[in-house]
mmCIF file of N, CA and C in Angstrom:
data_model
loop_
_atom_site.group_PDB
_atom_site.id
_atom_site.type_symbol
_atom_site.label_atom_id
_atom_site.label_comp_id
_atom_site.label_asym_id
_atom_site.label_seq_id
_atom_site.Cartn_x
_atom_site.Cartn_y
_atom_site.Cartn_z
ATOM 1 N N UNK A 5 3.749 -9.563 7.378
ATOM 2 C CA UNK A 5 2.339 -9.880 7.422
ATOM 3 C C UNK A 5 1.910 -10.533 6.129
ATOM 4 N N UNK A 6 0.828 -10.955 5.976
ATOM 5 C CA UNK A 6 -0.041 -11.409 4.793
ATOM 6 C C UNK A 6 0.056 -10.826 3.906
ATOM 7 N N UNK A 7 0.131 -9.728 3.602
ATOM 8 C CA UNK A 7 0.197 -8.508 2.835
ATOM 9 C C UNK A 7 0.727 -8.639 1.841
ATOM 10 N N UNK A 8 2.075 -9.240 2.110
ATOM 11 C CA UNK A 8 3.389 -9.347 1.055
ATOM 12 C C UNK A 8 2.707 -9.827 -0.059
ATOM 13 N N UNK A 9 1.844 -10.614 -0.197
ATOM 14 C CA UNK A 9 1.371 -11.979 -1.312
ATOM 15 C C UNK A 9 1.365 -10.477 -2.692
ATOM 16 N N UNK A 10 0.593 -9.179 -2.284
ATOM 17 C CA UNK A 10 0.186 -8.287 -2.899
ATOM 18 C C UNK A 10 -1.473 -8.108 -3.578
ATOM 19 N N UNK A 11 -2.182 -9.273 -2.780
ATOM 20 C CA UNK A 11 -3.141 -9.304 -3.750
ATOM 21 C C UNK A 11 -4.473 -8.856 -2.551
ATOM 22 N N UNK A 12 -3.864 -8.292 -1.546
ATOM 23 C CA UNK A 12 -4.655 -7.474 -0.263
ATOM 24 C C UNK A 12 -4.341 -5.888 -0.393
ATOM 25 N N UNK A 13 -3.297 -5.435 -1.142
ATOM 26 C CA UNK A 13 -3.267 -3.580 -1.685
ATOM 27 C C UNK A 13 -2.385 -3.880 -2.737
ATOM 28 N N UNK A 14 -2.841 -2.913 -3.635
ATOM 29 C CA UNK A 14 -2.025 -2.466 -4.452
ATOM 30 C C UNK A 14 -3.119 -2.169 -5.536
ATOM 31 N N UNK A 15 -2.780 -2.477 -6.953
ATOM 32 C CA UNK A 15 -3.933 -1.401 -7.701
ATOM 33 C C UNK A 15 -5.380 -1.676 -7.558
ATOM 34 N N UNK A 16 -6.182 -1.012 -7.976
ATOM 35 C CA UNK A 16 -7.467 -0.772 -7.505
ATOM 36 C C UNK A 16 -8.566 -1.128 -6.178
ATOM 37 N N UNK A 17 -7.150 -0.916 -5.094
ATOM 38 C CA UNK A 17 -7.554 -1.471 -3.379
ATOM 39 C C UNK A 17 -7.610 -0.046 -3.162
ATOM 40 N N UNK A 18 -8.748 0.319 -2.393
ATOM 41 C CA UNK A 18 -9.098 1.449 -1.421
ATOM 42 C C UNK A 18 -8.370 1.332 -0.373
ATOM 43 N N UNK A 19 -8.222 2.203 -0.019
ATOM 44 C CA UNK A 19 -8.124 2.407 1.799
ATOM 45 C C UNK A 19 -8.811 1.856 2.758
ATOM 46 N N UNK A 20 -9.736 2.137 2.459
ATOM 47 C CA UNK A 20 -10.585 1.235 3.165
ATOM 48 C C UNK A 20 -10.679 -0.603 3.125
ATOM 49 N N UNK A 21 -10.126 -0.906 1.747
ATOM 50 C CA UNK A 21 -10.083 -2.299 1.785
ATOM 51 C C UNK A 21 -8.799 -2.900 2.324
ATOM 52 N N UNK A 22 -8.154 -2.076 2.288
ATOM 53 C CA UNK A 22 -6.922 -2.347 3.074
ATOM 54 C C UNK A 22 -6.585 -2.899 4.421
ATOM 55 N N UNK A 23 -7.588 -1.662 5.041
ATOM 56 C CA UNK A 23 -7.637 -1.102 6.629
ATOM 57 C C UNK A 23 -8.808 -2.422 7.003
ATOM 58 N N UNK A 24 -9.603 -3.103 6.171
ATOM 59 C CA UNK A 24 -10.534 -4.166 6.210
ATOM 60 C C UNK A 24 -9.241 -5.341 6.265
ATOM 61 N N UNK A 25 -9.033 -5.600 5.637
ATOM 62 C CA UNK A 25 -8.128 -7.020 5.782
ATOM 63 C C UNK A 25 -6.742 -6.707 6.446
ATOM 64 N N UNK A 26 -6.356 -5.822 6.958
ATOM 65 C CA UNK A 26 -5.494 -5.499 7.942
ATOM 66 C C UNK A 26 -6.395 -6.401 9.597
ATOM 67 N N UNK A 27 -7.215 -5.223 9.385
ATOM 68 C CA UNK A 27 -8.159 -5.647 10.684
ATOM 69 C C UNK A 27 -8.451 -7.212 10.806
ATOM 70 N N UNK A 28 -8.937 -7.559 9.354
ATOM 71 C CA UNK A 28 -9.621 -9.320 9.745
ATOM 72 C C UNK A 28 -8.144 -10.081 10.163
ATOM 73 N N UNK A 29 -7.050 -9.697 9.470
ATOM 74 C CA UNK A 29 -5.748 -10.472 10.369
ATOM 75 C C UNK A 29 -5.160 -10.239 11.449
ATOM 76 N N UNK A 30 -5.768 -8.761 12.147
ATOM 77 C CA UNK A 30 -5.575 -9.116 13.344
ATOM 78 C C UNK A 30 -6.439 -9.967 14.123
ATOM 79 N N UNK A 31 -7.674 -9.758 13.651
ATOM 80 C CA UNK A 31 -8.624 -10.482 14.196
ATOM 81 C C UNK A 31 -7.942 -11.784 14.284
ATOM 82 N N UNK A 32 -7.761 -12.654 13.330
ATOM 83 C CA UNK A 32 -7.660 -13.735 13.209
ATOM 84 C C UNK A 32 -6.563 -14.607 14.244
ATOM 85 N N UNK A 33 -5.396 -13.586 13.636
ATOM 86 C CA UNK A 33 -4.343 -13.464 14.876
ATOM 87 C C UNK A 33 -4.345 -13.303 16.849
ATOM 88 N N UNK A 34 -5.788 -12.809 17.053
ATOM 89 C CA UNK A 34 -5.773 -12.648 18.039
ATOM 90 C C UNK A 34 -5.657 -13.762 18.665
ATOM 91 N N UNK A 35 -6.058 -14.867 18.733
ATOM 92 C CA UNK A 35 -5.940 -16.128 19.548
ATOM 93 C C UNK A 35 -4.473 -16.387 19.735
ATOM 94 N N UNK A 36 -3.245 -15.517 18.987
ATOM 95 C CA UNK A 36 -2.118 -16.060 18.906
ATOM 96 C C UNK A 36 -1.117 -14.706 19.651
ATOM 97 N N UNK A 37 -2.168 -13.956 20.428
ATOM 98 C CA UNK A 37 -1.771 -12.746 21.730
ATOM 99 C C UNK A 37 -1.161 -11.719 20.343
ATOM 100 N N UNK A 38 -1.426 -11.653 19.260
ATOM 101 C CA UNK A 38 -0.709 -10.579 18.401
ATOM 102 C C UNK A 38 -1.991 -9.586 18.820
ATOM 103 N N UNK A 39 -3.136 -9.265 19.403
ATOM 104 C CA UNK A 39 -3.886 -7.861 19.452
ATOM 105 C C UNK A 39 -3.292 -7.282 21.239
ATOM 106 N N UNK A 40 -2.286 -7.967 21.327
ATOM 107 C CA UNK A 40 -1.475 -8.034 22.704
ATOM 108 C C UNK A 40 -0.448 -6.725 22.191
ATOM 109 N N UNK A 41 -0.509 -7.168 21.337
ATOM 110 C CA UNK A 41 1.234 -5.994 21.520
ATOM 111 C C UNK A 41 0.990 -4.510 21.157
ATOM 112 N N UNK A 42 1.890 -3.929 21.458
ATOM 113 C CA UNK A 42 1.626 -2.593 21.870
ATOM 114 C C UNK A 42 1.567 -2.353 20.258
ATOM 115 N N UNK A 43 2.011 -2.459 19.366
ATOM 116 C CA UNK A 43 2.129 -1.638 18.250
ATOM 117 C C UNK A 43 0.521 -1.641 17.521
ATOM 118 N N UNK A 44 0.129 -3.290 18.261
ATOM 119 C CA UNK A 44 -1.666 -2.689 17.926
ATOM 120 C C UNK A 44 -2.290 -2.336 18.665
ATOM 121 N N UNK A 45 -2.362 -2.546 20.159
ATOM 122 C CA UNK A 45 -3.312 -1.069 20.742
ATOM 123 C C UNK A 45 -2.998 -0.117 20.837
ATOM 124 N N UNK A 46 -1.561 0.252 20.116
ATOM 125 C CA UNK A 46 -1.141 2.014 19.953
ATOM 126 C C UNK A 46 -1.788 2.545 18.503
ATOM 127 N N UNK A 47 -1.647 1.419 17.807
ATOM 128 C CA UNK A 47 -2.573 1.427 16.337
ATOM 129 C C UNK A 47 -1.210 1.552 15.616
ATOM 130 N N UNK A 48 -0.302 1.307 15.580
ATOM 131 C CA UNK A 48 1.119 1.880 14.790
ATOM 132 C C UNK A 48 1.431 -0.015 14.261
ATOM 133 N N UNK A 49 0.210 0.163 13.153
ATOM 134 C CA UNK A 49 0.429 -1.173 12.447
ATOM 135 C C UNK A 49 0.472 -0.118 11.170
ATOM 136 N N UNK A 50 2.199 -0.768 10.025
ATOM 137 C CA UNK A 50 1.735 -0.363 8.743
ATOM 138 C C UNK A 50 1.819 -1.475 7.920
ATOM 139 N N UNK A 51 1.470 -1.258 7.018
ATOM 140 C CA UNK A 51 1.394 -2.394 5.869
ATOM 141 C C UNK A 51 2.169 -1.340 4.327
ATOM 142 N N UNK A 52 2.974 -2.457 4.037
ATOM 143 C CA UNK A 52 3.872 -2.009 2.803
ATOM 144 C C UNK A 52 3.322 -3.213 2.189
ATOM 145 N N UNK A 53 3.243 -2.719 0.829
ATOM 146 C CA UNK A 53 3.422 -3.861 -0.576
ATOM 147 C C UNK A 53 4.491 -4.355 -0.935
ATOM 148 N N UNK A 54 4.594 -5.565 -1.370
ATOM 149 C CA UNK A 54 6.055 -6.029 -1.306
ATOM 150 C C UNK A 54 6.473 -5.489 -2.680
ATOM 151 N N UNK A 55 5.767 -4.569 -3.729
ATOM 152 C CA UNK A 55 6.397 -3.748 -4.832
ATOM 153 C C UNK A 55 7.444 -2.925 -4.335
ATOM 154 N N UNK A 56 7.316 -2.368 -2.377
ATOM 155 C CA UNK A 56 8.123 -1.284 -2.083
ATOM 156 C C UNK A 56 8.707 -1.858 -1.311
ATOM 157 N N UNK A 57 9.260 -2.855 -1.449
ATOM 158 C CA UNK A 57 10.534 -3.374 -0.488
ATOM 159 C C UNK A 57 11.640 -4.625 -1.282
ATOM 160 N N UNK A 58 10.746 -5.051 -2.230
ATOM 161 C CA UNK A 58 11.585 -5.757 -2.853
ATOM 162 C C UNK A 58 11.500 -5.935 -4.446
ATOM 163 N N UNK A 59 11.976 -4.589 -5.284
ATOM 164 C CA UNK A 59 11.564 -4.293 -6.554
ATOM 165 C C UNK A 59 12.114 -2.618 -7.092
ATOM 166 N N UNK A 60 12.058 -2.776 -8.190
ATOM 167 C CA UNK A 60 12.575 -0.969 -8.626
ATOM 168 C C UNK A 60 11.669 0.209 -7.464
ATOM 169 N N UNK A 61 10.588 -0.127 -7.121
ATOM 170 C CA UNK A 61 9.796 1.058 -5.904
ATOM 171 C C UNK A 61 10.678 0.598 -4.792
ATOM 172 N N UNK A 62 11.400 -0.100 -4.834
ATOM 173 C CA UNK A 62 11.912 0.142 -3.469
ATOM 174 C C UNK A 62 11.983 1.207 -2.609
ATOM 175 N N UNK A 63 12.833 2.469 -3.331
ATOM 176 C CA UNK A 63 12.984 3.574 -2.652
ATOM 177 C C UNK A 63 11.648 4.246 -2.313
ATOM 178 N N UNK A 64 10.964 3.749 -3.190
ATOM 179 C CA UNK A 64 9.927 4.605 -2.836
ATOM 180 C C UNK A 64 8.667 4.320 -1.148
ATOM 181 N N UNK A 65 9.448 2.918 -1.212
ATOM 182 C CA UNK A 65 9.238 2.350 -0.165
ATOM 183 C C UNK A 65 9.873 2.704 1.391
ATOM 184 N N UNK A 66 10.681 3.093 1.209
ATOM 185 C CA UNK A 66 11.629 3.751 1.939
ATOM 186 C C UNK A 66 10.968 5.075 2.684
ATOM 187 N N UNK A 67 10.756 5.944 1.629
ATOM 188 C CA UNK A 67 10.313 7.215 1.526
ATOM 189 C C UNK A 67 8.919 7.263 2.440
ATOM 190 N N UNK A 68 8.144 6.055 2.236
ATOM 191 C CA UNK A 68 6.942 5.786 3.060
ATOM 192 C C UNK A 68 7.062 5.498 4.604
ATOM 193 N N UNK A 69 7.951 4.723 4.797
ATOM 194 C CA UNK A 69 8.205 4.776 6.045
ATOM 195 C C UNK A 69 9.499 5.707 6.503
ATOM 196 N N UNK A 70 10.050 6.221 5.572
ATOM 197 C CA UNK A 70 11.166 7.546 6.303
ATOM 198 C C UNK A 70 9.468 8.985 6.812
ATOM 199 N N UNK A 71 8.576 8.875 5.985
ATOM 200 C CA UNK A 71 7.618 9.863 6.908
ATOM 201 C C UNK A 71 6.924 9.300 7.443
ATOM 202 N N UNK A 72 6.069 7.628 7.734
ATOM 203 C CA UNK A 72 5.696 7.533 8.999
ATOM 204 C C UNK A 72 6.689 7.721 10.244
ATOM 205 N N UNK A 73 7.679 7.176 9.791
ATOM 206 C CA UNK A 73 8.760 7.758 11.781
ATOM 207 C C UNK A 73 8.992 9.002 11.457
ATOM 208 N N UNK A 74 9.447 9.907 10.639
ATOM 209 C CA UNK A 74 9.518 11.116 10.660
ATOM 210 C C UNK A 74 9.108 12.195 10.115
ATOM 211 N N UNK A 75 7.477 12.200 10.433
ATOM 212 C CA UNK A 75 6.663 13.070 9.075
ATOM 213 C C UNK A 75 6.911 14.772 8.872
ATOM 214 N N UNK A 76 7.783 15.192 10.272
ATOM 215 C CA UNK A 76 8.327 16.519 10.648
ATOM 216 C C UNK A 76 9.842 16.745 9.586
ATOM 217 N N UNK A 77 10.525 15.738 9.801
ATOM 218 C CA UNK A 77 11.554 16.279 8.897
ATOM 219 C C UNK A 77 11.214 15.717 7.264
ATOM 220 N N UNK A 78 10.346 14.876 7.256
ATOM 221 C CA UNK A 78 10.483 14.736 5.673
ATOM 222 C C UNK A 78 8.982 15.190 4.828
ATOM 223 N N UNK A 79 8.442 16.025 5.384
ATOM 224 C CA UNK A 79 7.087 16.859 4.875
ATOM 225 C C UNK A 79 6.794 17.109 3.999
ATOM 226 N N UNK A 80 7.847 17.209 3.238
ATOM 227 C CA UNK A 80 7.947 17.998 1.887
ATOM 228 C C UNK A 80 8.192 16.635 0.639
ATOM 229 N N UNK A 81 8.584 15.585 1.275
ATOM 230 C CA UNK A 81 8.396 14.275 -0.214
ATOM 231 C C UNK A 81 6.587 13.411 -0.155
ATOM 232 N N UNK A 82 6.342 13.171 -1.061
ATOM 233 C CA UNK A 82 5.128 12.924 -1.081
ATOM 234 C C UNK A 82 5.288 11.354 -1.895
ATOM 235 N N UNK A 83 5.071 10.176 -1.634
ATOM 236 C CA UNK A 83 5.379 8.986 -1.381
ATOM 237 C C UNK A 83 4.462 8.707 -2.670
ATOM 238 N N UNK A 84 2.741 9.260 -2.379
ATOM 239 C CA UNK A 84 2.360 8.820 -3.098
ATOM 240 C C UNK A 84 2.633 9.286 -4.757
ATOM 241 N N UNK A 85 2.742 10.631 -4.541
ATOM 242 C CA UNK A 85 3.202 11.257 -5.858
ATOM 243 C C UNK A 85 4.740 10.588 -6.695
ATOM 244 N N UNK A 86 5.422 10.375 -6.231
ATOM 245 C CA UNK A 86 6.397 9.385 -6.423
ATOM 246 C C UNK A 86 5.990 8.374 -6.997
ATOM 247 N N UNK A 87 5.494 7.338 -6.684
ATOM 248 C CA UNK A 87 4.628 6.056 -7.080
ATOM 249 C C UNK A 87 4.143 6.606 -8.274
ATOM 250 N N UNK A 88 3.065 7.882 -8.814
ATOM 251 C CA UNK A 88 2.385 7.972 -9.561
ATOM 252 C C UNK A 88 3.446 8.007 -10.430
ATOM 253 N N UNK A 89 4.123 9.044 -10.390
ATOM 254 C CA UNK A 89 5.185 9.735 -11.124
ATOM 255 C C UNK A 89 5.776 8.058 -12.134
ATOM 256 N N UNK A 90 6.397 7.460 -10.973
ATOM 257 C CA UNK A 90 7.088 5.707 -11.808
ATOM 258 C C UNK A 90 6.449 5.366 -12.430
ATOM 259 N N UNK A 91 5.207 5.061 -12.007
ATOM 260 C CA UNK A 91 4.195 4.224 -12.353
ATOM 261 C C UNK A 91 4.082 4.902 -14.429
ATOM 262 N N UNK A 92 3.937 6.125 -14.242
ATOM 263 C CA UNK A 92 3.484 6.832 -15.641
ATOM 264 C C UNK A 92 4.862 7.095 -16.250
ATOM 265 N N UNK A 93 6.252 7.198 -15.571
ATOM 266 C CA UNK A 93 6.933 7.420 -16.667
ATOM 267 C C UNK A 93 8.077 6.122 -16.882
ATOM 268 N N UNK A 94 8.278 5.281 -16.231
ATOM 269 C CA UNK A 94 8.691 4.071 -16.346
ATOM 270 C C UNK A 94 7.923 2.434 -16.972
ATOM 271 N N UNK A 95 6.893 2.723 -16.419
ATOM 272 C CA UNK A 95 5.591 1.717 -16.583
ATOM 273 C C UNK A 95 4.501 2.282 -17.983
ATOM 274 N N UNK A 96 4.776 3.228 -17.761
ATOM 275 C CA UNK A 96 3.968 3.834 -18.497
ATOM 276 C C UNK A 96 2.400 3.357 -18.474
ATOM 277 N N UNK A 97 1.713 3.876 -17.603
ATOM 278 C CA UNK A 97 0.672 3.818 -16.893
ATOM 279 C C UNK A 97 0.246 4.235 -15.606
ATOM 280 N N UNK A 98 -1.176 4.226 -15.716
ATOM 281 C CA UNK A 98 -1.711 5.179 -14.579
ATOM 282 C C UNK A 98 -2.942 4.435 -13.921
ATOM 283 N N UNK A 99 -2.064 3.853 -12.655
ATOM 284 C CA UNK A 99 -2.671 2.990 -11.878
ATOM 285 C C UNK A 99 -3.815 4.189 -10.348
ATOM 286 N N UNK A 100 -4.529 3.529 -10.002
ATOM 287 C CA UNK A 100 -4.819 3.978 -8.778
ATOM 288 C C UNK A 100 -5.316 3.091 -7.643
ATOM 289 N N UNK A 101 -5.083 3.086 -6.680
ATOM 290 C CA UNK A 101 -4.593 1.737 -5.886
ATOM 291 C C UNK A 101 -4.238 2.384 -4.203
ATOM 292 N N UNK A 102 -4.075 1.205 -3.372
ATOM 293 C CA UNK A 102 -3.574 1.509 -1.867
ATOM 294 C C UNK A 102 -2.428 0.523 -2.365
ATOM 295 N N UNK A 103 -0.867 0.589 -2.015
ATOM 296 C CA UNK A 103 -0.118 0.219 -1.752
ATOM 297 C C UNK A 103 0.565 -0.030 -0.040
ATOM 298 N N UNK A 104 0.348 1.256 0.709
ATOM 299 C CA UNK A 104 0.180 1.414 1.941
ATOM 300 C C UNK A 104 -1.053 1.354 3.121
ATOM 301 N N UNK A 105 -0.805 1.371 3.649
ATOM 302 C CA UNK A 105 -1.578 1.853 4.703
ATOM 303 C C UNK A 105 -0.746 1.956 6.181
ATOM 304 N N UNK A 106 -1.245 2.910 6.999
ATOM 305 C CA UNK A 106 -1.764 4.198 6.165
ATOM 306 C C UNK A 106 -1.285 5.085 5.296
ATOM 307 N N UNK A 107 -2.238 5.478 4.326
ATOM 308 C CA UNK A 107 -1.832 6.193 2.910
ATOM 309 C C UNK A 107 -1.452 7.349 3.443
ATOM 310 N N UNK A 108 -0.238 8.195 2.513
ATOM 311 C CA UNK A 108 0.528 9.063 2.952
ATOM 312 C C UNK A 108 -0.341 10.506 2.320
#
């Protein structure tokens, strides 16, 4: 999706601004039968930052979608706490931000 660019989530994006420009591209998309497919009228649209798929968060990227498909067996890792955790002891800094949606 659009997303990748990074400049639609990641630091100081709400949830809500997220879940806003998620929506306006489907919107936009609709003329092109994408509000057709099941994964959006089931609502099982996610959005990753491309920090967590192609970069040192990778794993942590991982971790985000290992508990959207399986939030029963992996309950106990917390995606976002992870992120914080890098963010402050690698980066050294303390961001707050949507990277996902939906936020874990």
């Amino acid at each position: 999706m659009d997303f990748m660019g990074g400049d639609r989530s990641g630091p100081e994006k709400t949830k809500e601004d997220v879940k806003t420009e998620l929506m306006k591209i489907i919107e936009e998309r609709s003329t092109e039968g994408f509000s057709n497919f099941t994964a959006v009228k089931d609502n099982h649209i996610y959005v990753v930052n491309r920090d967590f798929v192609s970069g040192p968060r990778w794993v942590i990227g991982h971790v985000y979608i290992a508990k959207w498909l399986h939030p029963d067996i992996f309950e106990d890792l917390s995606p976002d706490e992870m992120n914080k955790e890098y963010l402050k002891e690698f980066q050294g800094i303390e961001l707050e931000g949507t990277w996902v949606y939906p936020p874990q």
